Each structure stands twice: as structure tokens, then as C-alpha cells.
Tab-separated table of N, CA and C and ligand atoms in Angstrom:
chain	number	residue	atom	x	y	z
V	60	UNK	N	-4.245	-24.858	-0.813
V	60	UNK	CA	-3.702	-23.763	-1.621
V	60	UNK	C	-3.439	-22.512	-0.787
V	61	UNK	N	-2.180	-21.985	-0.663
V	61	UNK	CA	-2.035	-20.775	-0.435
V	61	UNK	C	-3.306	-19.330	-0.742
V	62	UNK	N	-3.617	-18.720	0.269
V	62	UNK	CA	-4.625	-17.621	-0.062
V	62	UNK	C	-3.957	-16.475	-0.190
V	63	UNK	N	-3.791	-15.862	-0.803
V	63	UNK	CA	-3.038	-14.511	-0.894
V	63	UNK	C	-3.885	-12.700	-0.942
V	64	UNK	N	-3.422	-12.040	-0.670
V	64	UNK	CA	-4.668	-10.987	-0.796
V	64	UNK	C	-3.810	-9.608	-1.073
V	65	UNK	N	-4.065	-8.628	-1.590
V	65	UNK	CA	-3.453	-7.673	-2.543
V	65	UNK	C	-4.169	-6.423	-1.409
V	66	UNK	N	-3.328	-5.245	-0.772
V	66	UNK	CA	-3.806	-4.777	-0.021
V	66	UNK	C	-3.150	-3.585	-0.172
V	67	UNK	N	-4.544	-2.399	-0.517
V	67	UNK	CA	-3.607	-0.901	-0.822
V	67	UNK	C	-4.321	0.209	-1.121
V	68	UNK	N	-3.861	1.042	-1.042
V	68	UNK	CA	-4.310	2.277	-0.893
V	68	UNK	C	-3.966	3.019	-1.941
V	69	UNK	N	-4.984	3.783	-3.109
V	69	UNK	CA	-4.271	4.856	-4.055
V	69	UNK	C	-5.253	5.594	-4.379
V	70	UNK	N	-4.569	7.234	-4.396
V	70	UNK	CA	-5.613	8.289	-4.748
V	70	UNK	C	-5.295	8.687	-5.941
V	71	UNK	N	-4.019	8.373	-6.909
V	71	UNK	CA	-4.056	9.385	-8.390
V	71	UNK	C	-3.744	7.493	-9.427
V	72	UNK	N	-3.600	6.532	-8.950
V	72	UNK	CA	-3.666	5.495	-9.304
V	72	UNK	C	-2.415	4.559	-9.833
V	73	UNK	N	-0.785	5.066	-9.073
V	73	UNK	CA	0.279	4.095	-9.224
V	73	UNK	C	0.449	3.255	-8.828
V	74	UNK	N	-0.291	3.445	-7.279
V	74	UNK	CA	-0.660	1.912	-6.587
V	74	UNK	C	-1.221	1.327	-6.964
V	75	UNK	N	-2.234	1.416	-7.976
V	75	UNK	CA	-3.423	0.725	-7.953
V	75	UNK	C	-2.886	0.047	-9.372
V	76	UNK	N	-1.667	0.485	-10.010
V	76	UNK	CA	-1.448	0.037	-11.271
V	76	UNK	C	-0.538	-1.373	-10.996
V	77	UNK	N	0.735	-0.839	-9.573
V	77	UNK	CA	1.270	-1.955	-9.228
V	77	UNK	C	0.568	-2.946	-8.298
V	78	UNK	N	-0.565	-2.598	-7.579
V	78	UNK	CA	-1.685	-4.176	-6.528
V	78	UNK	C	-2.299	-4.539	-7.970
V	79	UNK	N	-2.465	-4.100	-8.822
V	79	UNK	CA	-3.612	-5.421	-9.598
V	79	UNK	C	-2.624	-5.685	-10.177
V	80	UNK	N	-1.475	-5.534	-11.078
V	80	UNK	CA	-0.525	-6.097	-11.824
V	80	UNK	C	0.559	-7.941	-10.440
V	81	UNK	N	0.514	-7.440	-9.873
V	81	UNK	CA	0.637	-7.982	-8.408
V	81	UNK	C	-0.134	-9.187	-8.358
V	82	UNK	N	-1.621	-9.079	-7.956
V	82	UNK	CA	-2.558	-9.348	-7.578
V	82	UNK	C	-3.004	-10.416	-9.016
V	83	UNK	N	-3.167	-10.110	-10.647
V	83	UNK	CA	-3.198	-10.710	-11.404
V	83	UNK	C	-1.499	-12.088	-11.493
V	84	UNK	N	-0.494	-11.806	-10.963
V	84	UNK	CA	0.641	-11.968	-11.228
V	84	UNK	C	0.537	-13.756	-10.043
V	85	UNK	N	0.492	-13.585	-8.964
V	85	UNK	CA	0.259	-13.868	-8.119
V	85	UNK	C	-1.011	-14.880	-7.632
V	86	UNK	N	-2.558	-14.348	-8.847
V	86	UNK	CA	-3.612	-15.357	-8.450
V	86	UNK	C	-3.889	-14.556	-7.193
V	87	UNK	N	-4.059	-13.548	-7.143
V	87	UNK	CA	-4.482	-13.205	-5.113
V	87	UNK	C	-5.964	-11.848	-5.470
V	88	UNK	N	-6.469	-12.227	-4.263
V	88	UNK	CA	-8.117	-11.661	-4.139
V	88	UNK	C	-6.774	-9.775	-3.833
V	89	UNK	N	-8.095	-9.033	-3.803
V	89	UNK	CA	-7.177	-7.748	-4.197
V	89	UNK	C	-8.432	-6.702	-2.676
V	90	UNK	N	-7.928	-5.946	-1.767
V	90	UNK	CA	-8.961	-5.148	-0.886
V	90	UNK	C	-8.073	-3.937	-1.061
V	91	UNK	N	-8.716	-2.975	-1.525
V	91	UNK	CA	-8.713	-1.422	-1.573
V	91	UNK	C	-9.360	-0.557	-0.537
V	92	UNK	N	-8.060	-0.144	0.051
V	92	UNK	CA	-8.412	0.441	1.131
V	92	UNK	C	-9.206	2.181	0.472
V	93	UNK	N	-10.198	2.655	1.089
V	93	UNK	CA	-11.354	3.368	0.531
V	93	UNK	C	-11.930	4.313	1.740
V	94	UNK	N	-11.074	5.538	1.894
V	94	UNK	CA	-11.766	6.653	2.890
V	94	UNK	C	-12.683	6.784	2.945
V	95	UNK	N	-13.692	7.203	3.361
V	95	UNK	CA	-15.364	7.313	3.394
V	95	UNK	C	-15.049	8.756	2.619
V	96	UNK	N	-13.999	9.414	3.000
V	96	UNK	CA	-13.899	10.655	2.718
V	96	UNK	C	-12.605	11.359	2.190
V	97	UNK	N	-12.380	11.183	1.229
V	97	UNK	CA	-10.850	11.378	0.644
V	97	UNK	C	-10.612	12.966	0.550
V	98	UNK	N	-8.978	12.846	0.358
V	98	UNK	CA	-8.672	13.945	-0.040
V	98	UNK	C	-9.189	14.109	-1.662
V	99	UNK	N	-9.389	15.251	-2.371
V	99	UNK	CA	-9.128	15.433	-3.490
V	99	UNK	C	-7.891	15.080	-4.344
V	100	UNK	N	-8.267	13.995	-5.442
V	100	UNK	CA	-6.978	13.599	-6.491
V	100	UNK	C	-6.215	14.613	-7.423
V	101	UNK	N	-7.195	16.038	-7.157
V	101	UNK	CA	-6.243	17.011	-8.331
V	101	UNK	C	-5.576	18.347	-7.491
V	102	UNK	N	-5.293	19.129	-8.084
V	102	UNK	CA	-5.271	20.830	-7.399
V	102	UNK	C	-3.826	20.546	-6.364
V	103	UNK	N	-3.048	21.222	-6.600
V	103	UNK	CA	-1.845	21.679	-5.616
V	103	UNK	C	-1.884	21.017	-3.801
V	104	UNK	N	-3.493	21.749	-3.594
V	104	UNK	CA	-3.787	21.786	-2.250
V	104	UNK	C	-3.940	20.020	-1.745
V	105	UNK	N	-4.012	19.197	-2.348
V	105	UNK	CA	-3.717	18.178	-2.195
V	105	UNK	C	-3.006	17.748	-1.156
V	106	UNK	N	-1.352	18.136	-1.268
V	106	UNK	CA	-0.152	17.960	-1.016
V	106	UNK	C	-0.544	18.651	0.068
V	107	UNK	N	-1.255	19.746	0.789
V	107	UNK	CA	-0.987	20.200	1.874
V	107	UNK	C	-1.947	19.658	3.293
V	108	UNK	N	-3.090	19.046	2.015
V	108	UNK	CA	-4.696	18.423	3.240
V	108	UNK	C	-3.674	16.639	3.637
V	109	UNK	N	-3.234	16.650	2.136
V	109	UNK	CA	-2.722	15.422	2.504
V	109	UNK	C	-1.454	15.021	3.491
V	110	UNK	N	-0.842	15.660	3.049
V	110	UNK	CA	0.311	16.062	4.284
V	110	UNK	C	-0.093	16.243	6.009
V	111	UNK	N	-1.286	17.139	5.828
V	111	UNK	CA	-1.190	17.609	7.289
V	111	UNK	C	-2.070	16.178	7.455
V	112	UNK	N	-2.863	14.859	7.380
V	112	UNK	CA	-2.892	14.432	7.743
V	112	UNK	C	-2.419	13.006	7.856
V	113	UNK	N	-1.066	12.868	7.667
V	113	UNK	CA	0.327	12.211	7.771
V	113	UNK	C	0.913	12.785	9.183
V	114	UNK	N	0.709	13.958	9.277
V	114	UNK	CA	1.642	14.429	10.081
V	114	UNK	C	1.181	14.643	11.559
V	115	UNK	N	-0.225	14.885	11.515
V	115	UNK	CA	-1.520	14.769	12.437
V	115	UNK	C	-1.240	13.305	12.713
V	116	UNK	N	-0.867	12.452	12.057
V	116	UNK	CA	-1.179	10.922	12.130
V	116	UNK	C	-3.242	10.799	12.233
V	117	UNK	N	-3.671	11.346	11.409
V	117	UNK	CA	-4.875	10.588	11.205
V	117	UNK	C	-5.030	9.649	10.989
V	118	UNK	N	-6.285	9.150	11.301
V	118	UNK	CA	-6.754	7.790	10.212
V	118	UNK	C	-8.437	7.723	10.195
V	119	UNK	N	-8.023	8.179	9.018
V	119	UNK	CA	-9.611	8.196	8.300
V	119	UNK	C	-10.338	7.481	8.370
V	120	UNK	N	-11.723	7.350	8.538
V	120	UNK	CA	-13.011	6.001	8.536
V	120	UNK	C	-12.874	5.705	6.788
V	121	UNK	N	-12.280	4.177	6.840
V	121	UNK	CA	-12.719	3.447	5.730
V	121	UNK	C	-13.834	2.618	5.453
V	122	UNK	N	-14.132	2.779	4.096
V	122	UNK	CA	-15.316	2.015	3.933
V	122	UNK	C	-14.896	0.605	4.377
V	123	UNK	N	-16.512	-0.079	4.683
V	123	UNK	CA	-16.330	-1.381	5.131
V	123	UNK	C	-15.518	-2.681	4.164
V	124	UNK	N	-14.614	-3.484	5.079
V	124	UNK	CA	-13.904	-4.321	3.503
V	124	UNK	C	-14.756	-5.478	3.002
V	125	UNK	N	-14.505	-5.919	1.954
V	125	UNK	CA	-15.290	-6.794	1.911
V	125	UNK	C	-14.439	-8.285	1.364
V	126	UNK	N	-13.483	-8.168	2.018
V	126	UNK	CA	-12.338	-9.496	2.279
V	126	UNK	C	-11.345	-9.446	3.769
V	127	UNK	N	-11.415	-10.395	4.811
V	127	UNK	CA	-11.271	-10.726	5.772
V	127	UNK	C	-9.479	-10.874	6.307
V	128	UNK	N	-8.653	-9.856	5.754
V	128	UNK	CA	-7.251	-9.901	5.909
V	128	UNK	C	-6.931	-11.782	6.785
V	129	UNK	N	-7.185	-11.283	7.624
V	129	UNK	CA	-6.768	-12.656	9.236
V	129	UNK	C	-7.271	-14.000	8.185
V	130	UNK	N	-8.024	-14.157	6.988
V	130	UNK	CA	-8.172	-15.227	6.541
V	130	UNK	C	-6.963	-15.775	5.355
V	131	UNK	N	-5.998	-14.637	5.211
V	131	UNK	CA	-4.957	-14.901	4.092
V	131	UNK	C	-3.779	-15.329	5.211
V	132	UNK	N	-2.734	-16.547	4.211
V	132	UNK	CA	-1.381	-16.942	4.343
V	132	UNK	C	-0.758	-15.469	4.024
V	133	UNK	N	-0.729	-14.808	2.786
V	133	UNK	CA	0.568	-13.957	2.323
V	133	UNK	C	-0.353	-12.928	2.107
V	134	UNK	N	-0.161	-11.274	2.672
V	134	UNK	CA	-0.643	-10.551	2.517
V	134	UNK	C	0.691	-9.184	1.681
V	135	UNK	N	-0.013	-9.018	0.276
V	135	UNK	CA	0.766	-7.521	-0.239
V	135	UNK	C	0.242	-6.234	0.553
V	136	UNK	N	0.792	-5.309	0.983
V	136	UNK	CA	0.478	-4.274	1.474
V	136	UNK	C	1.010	-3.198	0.929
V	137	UNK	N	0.688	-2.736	-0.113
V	137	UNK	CA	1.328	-1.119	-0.939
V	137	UNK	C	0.446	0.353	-0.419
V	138	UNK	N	1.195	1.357	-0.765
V	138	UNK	CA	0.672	2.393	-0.293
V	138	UNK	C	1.648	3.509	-1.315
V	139	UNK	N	0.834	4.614	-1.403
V	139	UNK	CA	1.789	5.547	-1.853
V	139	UNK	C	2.578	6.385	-0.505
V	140	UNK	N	3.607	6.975	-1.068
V	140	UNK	CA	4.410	7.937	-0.140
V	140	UNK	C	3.838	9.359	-0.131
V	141	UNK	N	2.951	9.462	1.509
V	141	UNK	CA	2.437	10.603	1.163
V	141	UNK	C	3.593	11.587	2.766
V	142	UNK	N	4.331	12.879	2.797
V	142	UNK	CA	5.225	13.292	3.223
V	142	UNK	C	5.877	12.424	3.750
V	143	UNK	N	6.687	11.578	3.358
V	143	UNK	CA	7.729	10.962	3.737
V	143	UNK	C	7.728	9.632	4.532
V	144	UNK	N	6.014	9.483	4.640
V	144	UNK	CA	5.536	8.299	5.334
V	144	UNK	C	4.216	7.485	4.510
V	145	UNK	N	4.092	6.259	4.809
V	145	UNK	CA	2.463	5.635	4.293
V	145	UNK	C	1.609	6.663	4.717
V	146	UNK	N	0.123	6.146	3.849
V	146	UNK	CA	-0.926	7.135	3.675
V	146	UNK	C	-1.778	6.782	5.035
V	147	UNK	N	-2.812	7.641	5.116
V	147	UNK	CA	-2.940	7.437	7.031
V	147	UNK	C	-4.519	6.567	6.636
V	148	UNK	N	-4.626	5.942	4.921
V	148	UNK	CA	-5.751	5.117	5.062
V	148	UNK	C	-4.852	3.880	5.565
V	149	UNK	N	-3.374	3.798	5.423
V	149	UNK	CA	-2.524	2.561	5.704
V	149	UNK	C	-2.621	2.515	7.579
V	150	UNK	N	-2.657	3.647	7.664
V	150	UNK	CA	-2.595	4.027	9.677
V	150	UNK	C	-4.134	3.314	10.007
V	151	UNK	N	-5.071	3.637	9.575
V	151	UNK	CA	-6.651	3.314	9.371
V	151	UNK	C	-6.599	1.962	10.278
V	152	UNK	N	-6.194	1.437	8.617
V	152	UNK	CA	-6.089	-0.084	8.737
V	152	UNK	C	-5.023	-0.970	9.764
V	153	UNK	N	-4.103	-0.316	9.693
V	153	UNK	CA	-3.368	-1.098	11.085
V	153	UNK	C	-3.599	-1.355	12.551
V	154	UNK	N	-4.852	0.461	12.299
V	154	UNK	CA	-5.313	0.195	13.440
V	154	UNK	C	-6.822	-0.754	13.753
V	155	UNK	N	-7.328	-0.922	12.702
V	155	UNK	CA	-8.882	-1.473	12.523
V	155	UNK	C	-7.988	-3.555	12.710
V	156	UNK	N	-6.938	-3.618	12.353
V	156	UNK	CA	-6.676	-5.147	11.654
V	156	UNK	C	-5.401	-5.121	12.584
V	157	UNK	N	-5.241	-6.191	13.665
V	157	UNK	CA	-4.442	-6.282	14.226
V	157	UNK	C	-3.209	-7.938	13.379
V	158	UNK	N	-2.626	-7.620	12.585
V	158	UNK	CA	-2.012	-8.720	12.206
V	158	UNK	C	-1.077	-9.333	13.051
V	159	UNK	N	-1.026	-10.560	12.984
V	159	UNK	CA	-0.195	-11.451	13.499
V	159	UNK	C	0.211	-12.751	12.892
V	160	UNK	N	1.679	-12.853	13.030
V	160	UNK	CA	2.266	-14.149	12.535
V	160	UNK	C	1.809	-14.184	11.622
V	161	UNK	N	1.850	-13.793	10.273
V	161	UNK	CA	1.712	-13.391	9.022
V	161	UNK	C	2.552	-13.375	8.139
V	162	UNK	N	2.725	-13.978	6.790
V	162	UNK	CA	4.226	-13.307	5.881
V	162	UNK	C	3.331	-12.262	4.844
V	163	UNK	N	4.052	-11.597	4.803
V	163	UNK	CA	4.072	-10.326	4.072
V	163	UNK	C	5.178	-9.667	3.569
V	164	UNK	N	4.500	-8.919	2.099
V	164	UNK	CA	5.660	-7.844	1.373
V	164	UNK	C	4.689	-7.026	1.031
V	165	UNK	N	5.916	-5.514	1.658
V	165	UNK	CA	5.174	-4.015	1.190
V	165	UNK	C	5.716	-3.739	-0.244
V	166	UNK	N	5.175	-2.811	-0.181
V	166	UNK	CA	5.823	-1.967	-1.459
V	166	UNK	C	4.946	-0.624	-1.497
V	167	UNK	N	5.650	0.246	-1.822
V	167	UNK	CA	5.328	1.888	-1.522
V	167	UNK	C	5.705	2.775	-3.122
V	168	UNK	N	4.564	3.385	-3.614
V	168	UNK	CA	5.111	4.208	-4.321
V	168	UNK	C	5.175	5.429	-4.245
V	169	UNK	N	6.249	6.309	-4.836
V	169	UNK	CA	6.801	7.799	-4.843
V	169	UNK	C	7.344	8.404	-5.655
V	170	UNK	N	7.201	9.594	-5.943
V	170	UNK	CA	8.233	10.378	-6.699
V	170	UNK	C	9.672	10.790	-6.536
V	171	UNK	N	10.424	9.806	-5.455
V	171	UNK	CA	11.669	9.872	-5.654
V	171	UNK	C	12.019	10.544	-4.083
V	172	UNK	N	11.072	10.698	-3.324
V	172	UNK	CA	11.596	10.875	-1.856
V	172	UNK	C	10.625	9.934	-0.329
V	173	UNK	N	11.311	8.591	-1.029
V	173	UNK	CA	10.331	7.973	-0.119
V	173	UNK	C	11.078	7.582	1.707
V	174	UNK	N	12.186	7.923	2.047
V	174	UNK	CA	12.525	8.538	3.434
V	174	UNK	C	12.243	7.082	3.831
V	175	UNK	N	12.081	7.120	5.213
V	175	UNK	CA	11.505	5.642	6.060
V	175	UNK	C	10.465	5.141	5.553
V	176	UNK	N	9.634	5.500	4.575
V	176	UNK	CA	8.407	4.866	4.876
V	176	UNK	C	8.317	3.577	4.532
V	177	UNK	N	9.390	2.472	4.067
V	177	UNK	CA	9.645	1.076	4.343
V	177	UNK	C	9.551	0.960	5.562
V	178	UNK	N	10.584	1.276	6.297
V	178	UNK	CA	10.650	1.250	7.922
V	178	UNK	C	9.483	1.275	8.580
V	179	UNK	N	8.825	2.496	8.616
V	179	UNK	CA	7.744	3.084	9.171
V	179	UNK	C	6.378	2.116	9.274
V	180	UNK	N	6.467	1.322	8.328
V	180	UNK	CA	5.401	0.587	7.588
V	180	UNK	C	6.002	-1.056	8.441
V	181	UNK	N	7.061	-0.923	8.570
V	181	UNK	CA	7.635	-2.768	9.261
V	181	UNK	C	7.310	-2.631	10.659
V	182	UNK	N	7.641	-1.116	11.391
V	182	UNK	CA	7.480	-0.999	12.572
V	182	UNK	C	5.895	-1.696	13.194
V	183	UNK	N	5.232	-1.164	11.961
V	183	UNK	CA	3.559	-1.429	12.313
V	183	UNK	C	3.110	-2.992	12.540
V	184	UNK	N	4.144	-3.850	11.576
V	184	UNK	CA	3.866	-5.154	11.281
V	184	UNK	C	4.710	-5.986	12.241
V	185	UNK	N	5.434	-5.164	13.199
V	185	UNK	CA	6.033	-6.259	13.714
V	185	UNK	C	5.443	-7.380	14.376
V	186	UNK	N	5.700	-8.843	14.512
V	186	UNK	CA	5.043	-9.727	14.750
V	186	UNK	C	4.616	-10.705	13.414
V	187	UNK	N	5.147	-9.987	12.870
V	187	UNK	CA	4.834	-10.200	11.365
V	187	UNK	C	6.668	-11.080	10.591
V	188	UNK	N	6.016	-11.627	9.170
V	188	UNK	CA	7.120	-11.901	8.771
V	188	UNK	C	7.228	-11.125	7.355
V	189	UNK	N	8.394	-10.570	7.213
V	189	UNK	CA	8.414	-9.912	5.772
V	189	UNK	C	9.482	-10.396	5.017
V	190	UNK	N	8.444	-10.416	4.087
V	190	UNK	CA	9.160	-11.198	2.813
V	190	UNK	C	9.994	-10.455	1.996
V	191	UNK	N	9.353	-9.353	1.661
V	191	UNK	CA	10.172	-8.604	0.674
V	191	UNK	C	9.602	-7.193	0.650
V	192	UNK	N	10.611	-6.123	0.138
V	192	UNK	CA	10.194	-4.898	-0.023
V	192	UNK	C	11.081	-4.414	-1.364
V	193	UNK	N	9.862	-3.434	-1.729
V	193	UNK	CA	10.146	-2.635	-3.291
V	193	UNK	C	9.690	-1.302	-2.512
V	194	UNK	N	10.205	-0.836	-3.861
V	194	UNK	CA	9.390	0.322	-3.946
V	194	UNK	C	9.686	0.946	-5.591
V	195	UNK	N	8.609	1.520	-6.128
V	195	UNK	CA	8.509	2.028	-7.895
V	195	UNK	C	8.460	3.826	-7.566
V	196	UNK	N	9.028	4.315	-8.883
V	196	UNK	CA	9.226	5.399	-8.682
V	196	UNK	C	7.933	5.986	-9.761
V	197	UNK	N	7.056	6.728	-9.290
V	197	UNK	CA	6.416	7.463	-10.379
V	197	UNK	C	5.753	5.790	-11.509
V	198	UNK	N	5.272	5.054	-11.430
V	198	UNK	CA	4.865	3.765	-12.255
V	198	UNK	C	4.472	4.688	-13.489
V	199	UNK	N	3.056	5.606	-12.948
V	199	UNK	CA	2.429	5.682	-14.567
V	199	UNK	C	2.990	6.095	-15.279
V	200	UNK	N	4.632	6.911	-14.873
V	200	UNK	CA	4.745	7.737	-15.951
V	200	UNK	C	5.730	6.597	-17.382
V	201	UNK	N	5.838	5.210	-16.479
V	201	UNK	CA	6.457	4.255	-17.256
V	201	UNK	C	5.791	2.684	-16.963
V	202	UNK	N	4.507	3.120	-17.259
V	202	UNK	CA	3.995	1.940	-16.702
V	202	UNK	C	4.603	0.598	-17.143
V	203	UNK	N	5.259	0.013	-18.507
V	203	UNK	CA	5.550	-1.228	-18.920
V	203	UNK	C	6.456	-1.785	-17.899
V	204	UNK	N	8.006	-0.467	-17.752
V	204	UNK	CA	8.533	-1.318	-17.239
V	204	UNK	C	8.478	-1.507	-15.588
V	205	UNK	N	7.520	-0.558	-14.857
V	205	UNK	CA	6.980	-0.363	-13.625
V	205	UNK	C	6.107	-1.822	-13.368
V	206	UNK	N	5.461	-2.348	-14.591
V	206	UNK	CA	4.237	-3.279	-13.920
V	206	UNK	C	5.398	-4.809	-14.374
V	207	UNK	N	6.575	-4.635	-14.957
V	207	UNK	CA	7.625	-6.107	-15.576
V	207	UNK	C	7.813	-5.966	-13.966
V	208	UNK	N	8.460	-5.208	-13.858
V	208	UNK	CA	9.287	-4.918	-12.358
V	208	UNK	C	8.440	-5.611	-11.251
V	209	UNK	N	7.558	-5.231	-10.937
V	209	UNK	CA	5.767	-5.650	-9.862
V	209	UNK	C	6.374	-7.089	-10.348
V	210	UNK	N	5.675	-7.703	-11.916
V	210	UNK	CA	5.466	-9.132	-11.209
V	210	UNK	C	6.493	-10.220	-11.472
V	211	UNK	N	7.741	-9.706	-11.781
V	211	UNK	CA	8.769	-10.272	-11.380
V	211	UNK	C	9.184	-10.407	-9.937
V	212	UNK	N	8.978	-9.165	-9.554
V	212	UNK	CA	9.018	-9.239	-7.616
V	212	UNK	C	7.819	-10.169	-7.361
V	213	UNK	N	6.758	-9.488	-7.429
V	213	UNK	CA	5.746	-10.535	-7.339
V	213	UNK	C	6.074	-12.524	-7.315
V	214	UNK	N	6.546	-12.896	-8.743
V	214	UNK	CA	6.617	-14.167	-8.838
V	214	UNK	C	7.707	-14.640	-8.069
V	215	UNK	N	8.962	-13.912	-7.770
V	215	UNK	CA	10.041	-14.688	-6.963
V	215	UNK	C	9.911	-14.649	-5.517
V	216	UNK	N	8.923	-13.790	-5.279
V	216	UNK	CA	8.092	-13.858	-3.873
V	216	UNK	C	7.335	-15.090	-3.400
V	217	UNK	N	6.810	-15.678	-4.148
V	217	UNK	CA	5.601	-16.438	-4.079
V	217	UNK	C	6.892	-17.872	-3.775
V	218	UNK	N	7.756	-18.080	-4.440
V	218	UNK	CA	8.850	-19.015	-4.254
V	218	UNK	C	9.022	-19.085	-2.887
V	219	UNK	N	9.277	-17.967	-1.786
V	219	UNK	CA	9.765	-18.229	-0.333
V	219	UNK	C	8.244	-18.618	0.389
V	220	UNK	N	7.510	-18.742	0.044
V	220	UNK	CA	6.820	-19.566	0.991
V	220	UNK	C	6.108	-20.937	0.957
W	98	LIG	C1	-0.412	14.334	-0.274
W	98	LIG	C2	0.761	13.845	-1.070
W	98	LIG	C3	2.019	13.815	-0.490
W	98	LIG	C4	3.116	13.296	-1.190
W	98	LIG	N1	4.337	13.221	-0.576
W	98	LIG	C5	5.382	12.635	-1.239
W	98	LIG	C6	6.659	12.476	-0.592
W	98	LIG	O1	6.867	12.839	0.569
W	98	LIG	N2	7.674	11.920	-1.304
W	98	LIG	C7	7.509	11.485	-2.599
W	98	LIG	O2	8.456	10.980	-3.185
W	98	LIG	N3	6.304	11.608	-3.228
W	98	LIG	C8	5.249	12.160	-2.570
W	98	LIG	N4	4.016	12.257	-3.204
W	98	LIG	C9	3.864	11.683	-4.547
W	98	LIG	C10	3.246	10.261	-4.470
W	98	LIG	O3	3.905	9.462	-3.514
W	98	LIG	C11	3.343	9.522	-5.809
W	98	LIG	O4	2.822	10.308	-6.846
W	98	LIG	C12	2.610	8.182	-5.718
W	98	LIG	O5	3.033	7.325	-6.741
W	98	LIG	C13	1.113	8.375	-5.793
W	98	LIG	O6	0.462	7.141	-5.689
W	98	LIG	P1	-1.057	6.973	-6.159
W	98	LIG	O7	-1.105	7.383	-7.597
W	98	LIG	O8	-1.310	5.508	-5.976
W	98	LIG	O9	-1.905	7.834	-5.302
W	98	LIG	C14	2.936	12.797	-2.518
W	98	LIG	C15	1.652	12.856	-3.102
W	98	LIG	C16	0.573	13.362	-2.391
W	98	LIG	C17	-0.792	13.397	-3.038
């Protein structure tokens, strides 16, 4: 049987609405990537701690995972769009998990200015095979047809391999 694994990062929870909708869709174990030390999910200032460390290219100490990426066939990798790029718990992990020869599909969510961060996010995986890319605009504020969307991508995904 194919092993599949649901892989992502979310601080106000659109990602987290499209990896388990995904992740239920699919049959796949689900790892949440988890700062030791997050930004704050509310207040303006958000956008600016969070930003500057996108732009710093940080990568935060994540908590330890407790599912083994290198043991999955098909790995999902979502992230929200934080300034114009993935979140730097996504930088974290690329750098902690060296993938190889792998199929994979990202998917990124945003409020409508998501720039390279498809790109940005393939550059990391090269060596890699990608299956497919989305991206949802704002999910919660329409979650029905945000999570139809997920596992329709989801299920015609699972077909190419
Ligand atoms: C620090 C920060 C930076 C953001 N930068 C962008 C951006 O550059 N472009 C954009 O379209 N949305 C941006 N957003 C909005 C998020 O990408 C969007 O709300 C996303 O769906 C949040 O995902 P989450 O709920 O899983 O955390 C930003 C949000 C935060 C908190």
C-alpha cells in the first residue's frame, strides 16, 4: 500500500483546514510542523515579527516530529504565504529533512498575493518529483467550497501514482 503523509505548517488555521481535509481525503498519516516558539496568531504586529523572519530567512527550532517523512511514497507539503514566500517553519524543515526521489504536491495558502512561493517551495525540493500544485485563497472565509476544492485535487492526485 502506498504510505502517504500530510505535511504543514499553520498559525491562524487555513492550512490546517486544507492538510486534514487532504489528509482525511487521501487515507494519509498528517505531521504538523510546530515552532517551539511561534509568532503570535492575533494583533497587527504579527505581519511584521512574521515577515521579518521570512526575510531574515530564519528557521525556527521545531518541536520533535513524531512521523518519519523518508518513510512515505507521496508526501503533501502546504504552508501558508507568509511575505510573499513559505513560512520559515517550511525553511526549518527542509533544512532538518533532506528529501530525495520523492513524489510530492504543495499547496500554499494566501490572501490573494502569493508571488513565487510555488516556485520558491520547488526550488527546495528539487530532486524531487512534483505532482501537483494549488493554492486556496483565504479557505476559512469559505470553507465548503475551499475543503470540495482540497479533495478533489487531493483524489485526482492519488490517480498519478
Ligand atoms: C506574517 C504573515 C505574513 C503574510 N503575508 C502574506 C503575503 O505576503 N501574501 C498573502 O497573500 N497573504 C499573506 N498573509 C496571509 C496568510 O497567507 C493567509 O491568511 C493564510 O491563509 C494563513 O494561513 P494559516 O491560517 O494556515 O496560518 C500573511 C499572514 C501572516 C500572518
Amino acid at each position: 500500500m502506498v504510505k502517504i503523509l500530510v505535511i504543514y505548517y499553520s498559525l491562524e488555521g487555513n492550512t490546517q483546514l486544507i492538510a486534514e481535509n487532504i489528509a482525511k481525503t487521501v487515507n494519509a498519516d498528517v505531521l504538523r510542523l510546530v515552532p517551539e516558539k511561534d509568532i503570535k496568531s492575533t494583533g497587527g504586529r504579527r505581519f511584521f515579527w512574521g515577515g521579518k523572519q521570512v526575510v531574515m530567512k530564519e528557521k525556527p527550532v521545531l518541536k520533535p516530529f513524531d512521523k518519519n517523512p523518508l518513510e512515505y511514497d507521496l508526501l503533501f507539503i502546504g504552508t501558508p504565504v507568509w511575505a510573499w514566500s513559505f513560512t520559515p517553519a517550511l525553511r526549518s524543515f527542509f533544512s532538518e529533512v533532506k528529501l530525495q526521489g520523492k513524489k510530492i504536491a504543495i499547496f500554499c495558502t494566501h490572501s490573494g498575493g502569493m508571488r513565487k512561493t510555488l516556485a520558491n517551495i520547488k526550488n527546495k525540493l528539487a530532486g524531487n518529483e512534483i505532482l501537483g500544485e494549488i493554492d486556496f485563497i483565504d479557505p476559512l472565509k469559505n470553507p465548503a467550497t475551499h475543503v470540495s476544492k482540497a479533495m478533489e485535487w487531493a483524489r485526482n492526485l492519488i490517480t498519478l501514482i
